[in-house]
Coordinates of C-alpha atoms and ligand atoms in Angstrom, one line a residue:
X904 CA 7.8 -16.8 8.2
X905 CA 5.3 -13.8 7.6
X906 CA 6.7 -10.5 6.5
X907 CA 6.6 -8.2 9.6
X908 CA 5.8 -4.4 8.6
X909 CA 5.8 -1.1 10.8
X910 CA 4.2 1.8 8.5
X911 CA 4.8 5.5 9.8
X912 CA 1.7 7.6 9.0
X913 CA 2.4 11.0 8.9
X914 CA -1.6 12.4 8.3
X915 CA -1.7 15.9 6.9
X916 CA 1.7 16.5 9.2
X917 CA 4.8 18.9 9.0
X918 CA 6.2 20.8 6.7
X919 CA 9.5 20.7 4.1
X920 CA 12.2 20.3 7.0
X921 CA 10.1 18.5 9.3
X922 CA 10.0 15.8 6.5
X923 CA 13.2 15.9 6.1
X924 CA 14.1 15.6 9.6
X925 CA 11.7 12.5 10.2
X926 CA 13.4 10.9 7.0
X927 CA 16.8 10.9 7.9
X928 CA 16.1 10.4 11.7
X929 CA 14.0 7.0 10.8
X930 CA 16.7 6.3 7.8
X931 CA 19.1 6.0 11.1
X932 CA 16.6 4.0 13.1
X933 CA 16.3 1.5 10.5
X934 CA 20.0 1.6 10.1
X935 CA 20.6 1.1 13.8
X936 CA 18.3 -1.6 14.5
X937 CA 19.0 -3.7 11.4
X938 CA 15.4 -5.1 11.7
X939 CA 14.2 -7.7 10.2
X940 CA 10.9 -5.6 9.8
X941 CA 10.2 -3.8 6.2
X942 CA 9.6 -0.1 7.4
X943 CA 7.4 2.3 6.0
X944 CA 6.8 6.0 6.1
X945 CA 3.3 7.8 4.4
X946 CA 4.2 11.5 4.2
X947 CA 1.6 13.8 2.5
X948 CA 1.8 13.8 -1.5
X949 CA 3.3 17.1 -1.8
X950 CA 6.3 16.1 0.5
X951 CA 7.1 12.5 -0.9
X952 CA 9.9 14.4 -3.0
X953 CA 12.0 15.8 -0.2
X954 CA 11.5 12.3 1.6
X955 CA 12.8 10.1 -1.4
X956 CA 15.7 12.3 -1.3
X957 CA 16.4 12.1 2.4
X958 CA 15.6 8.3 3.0
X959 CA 18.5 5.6 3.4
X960 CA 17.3 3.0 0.7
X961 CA 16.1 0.4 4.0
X962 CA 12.9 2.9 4.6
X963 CA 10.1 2.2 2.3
X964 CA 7.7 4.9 0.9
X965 CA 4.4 4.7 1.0
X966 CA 1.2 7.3 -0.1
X967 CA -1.5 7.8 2.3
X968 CA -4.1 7.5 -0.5
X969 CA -3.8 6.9 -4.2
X970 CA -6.6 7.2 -7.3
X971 CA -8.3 4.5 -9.2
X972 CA -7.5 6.3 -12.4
X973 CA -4.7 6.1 -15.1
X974 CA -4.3 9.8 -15.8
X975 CA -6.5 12.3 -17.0
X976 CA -9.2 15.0 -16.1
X977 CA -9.3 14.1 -12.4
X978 CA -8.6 17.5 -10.4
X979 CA -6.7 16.8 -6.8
X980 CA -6.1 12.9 -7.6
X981 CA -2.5 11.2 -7.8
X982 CA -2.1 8.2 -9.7
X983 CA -0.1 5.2 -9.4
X984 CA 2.3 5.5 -11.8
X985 CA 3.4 8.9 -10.4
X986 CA 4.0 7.6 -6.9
X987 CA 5.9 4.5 -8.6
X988 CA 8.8 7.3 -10.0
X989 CA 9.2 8.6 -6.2
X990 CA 10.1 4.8 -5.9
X991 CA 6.6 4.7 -3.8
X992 CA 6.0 1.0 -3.4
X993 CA 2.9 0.5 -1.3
X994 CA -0.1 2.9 -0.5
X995 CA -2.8 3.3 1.9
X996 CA -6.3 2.8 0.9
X997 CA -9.4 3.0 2.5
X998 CA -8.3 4.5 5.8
X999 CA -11.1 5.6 8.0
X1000 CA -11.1 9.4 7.4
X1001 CA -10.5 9.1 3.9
X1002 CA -13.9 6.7 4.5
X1003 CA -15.6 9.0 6.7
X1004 CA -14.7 12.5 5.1
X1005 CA -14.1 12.2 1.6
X1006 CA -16.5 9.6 0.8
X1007 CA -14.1 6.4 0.0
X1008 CA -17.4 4.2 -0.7
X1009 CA -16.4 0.5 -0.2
X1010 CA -16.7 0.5 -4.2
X1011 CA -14.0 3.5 -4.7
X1012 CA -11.6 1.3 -2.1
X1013 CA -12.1 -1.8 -4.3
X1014 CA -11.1 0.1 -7.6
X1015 CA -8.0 1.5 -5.3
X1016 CA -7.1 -1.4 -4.5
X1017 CA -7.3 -3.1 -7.9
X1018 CA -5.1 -0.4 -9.5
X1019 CA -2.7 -0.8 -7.1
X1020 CA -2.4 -4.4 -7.7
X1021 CA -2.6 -3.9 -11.3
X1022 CA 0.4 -1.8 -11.2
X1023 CA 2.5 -3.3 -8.5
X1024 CA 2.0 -1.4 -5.5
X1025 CA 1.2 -2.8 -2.3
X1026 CA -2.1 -1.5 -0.7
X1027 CA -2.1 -1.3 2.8
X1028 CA -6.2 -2.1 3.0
X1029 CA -7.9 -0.5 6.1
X1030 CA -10.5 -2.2 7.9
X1031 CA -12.3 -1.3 11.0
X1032 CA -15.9 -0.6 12.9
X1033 CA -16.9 2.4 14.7
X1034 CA -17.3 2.5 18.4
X1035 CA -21.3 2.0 18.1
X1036 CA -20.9 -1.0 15.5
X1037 CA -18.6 -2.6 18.3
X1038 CA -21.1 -1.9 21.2
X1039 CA -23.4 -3.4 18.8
X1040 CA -21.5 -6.7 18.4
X1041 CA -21.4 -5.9 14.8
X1042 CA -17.8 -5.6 14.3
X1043 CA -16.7 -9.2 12.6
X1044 CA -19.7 -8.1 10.3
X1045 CA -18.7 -5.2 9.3
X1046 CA -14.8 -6.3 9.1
X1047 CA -15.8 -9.1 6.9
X1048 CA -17.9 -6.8 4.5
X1049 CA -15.3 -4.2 4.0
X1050 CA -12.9 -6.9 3.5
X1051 CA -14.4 -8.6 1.0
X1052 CA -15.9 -5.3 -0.8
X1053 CA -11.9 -4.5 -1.6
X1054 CA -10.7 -8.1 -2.2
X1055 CA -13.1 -10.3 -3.4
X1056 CA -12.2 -9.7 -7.3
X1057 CA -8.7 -9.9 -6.6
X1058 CA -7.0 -13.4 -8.2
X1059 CA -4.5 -15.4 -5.9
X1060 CA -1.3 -13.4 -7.2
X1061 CA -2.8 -9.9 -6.9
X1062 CA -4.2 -10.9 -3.5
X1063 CA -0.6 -11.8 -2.5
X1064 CA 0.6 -7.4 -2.8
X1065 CA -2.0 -6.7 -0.4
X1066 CA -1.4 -6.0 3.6
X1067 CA -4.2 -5.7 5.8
X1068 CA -4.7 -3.1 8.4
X1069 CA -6.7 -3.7 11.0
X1070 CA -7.9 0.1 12.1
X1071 CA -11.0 0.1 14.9
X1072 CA -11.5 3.4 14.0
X1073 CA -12.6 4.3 17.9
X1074 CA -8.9 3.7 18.4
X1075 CA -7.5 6.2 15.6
X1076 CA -6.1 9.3 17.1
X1077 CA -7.9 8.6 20.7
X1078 CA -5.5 7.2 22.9
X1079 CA -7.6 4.9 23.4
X1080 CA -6.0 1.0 22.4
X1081 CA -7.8 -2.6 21.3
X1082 CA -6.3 -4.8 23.8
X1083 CA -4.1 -7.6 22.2
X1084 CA -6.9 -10.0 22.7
X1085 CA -9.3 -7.7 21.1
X1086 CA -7.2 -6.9 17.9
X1087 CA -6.1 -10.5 17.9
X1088 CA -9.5 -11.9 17.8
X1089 CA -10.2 -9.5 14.9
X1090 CA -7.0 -10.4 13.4
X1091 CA -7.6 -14.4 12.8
X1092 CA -10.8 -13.3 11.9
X1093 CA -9.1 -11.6 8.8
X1094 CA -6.9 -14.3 8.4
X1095 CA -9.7 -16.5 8.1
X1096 CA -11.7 -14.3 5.4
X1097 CA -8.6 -14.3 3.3
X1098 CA -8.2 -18.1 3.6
X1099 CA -11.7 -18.3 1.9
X1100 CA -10.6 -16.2 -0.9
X1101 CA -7.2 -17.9 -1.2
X1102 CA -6.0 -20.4 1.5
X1103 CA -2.1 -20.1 0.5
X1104 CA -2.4 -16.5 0.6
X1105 CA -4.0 -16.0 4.0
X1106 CA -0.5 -17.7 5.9
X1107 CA 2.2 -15.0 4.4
X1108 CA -0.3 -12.3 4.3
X1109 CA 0.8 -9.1 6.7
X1110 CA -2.0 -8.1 8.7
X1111 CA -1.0 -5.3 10.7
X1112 CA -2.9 -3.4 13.7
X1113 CA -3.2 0.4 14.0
X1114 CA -4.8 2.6 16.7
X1115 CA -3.0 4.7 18.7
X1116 CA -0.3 2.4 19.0
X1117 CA 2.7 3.9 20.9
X1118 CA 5.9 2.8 22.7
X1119 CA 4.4 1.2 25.1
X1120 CA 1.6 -0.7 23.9
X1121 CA 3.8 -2.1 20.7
X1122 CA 5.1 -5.3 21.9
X1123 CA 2.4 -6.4 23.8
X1124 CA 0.3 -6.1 20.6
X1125 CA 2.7 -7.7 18.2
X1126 CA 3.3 -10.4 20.3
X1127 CA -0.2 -11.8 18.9
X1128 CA -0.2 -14.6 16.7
X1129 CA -1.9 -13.0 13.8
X1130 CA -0.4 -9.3 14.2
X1131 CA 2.2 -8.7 12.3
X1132 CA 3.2 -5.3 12.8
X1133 CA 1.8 -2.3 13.0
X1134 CA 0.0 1.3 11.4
X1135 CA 1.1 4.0 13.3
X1136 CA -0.1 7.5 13.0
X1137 CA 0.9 9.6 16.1
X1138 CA 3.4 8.0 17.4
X1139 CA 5.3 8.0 14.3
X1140 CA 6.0 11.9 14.4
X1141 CA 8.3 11.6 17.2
X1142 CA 11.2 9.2 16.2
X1143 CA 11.9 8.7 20.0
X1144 CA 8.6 6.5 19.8
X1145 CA 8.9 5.6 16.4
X1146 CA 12.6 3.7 17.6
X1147 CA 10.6 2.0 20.6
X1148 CA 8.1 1.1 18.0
X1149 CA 10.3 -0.6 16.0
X1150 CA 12.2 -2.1 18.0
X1151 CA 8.7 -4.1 19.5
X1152 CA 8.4 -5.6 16.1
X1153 CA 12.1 -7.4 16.1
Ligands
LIG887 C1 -3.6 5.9 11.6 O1 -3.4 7.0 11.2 O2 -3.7 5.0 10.8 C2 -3.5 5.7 13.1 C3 -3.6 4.5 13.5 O3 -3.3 6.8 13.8 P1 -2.9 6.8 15.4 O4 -1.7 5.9 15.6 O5 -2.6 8.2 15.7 O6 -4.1 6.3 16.2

């Protein structure tokens, strides 16, 4: 049985109570639904504190983005080890607007990705092709290169903390959905790029599907074979949705 994994993305969201609020409303979600799912919430650096001190101990932190560096003269970065003493187990990396507007190279992703392995956080990996590379039947391409880019150097046992999200970024904050069939297709795609780097690794691996998934588009698309949960940004600022959400996964 594959981990199943619903992770709340908050984006550059809310404020101090609003925080709050979300983390003692999803604390009783989780509590409520006893699932069976590990679920995460990504609030925005500056608010992790007021989360950790708000969440029931079933709701997972994660960061939305994390540096390749120790410590040191790095103005604006967060490293690992101060995300590991909010009790910050996993962490985004390489989502598509970090990508496309603050230059996270395929390179700077891989060295994310590597410290967070190193140090025993769980990257959440992004993945996905614009609308154009789609229309240009480039998207398995460009999957597979941004997949192996941030996994490649990774050994069996490091490869093992990563998740994969599968983001088409044409999907991200649009409304606008990858049918099951189309994420799915992506999906075994994945799975099959992580079997070449480390066949025992690519059958328990988590490779969950974001893009404006919502309420009621979440059980459809984690009823696929190779999705195992989801990335939700939107829909996981309203806990209403976030419930239904959650509830998909089981
Ligand atoms: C995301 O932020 O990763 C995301 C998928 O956003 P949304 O659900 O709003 O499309």
């Amino acid at each position: 049985m594959r981990r199943k994994v619903v992770a709340g993305n908050w984006k550059m969201n809310g404020n101090r109570q609003i925080a709050k609020d979300l983390a003692v409303g999803v604390s009783k979600i989780v509590e409520r639904l006893n699932s069976s799912a590990e679920i995460l919430v990504a609030p925005p650096f500056v608010l992790m504190t007021d989360v950790a001190e708000n969440v029931s101990s079933s709701v997972n932190l994660a960061a939305q983005d994390v540096s390749s560096y120790d410590n040191g003269a790095y103005t604006g970065e967060v490293s690992v080890d101060m995300l590991s003493e909010f009790g910050c187990a996993y962490s985004i990396v390489g989502h598509s607007e970090r990508r496309a507007l603050f230059g996270d190279t395929d390179e700077v992703v891989a060295a994310k990705v590597a410290k967070c392995v190193e140090k025993n956080v769980q990257p959440i990996v992004c993945v996905g092709e614009t609308l154009e590379e789609r229309e240009s039947g480039k998207t398995l391409e460009v999957i597979g290169g941004q997949l192996h880019s941030a996994l490649e150097k990774l050994t069996g046992d490091e490869l093992e903390k990563v998740i994969v999200a599968y983001e088409p970024v044409w999907a991200i904050g649009t409304g606008k959905t990858a049918t099951p069939e189309q994420a799915q297709e992506v999906h075994e795609f994945i799975r099959g790029e992580v079997a070449a780097l480390d066949e025992a690794t690519a059958s328990v691996m988590p490779i969950i599907y974001g893009g404006s998934v919502n309420a009621g588009n979440a059980k459809s698309l984690f009823a696929m074979a190779d999705i195992d949960g989801g990335l939700v940004g939107g829909a996981s600022l309203k806990l209403e949705e976030f419930e239904e959400i959650c509830k998909a996964i089981g």
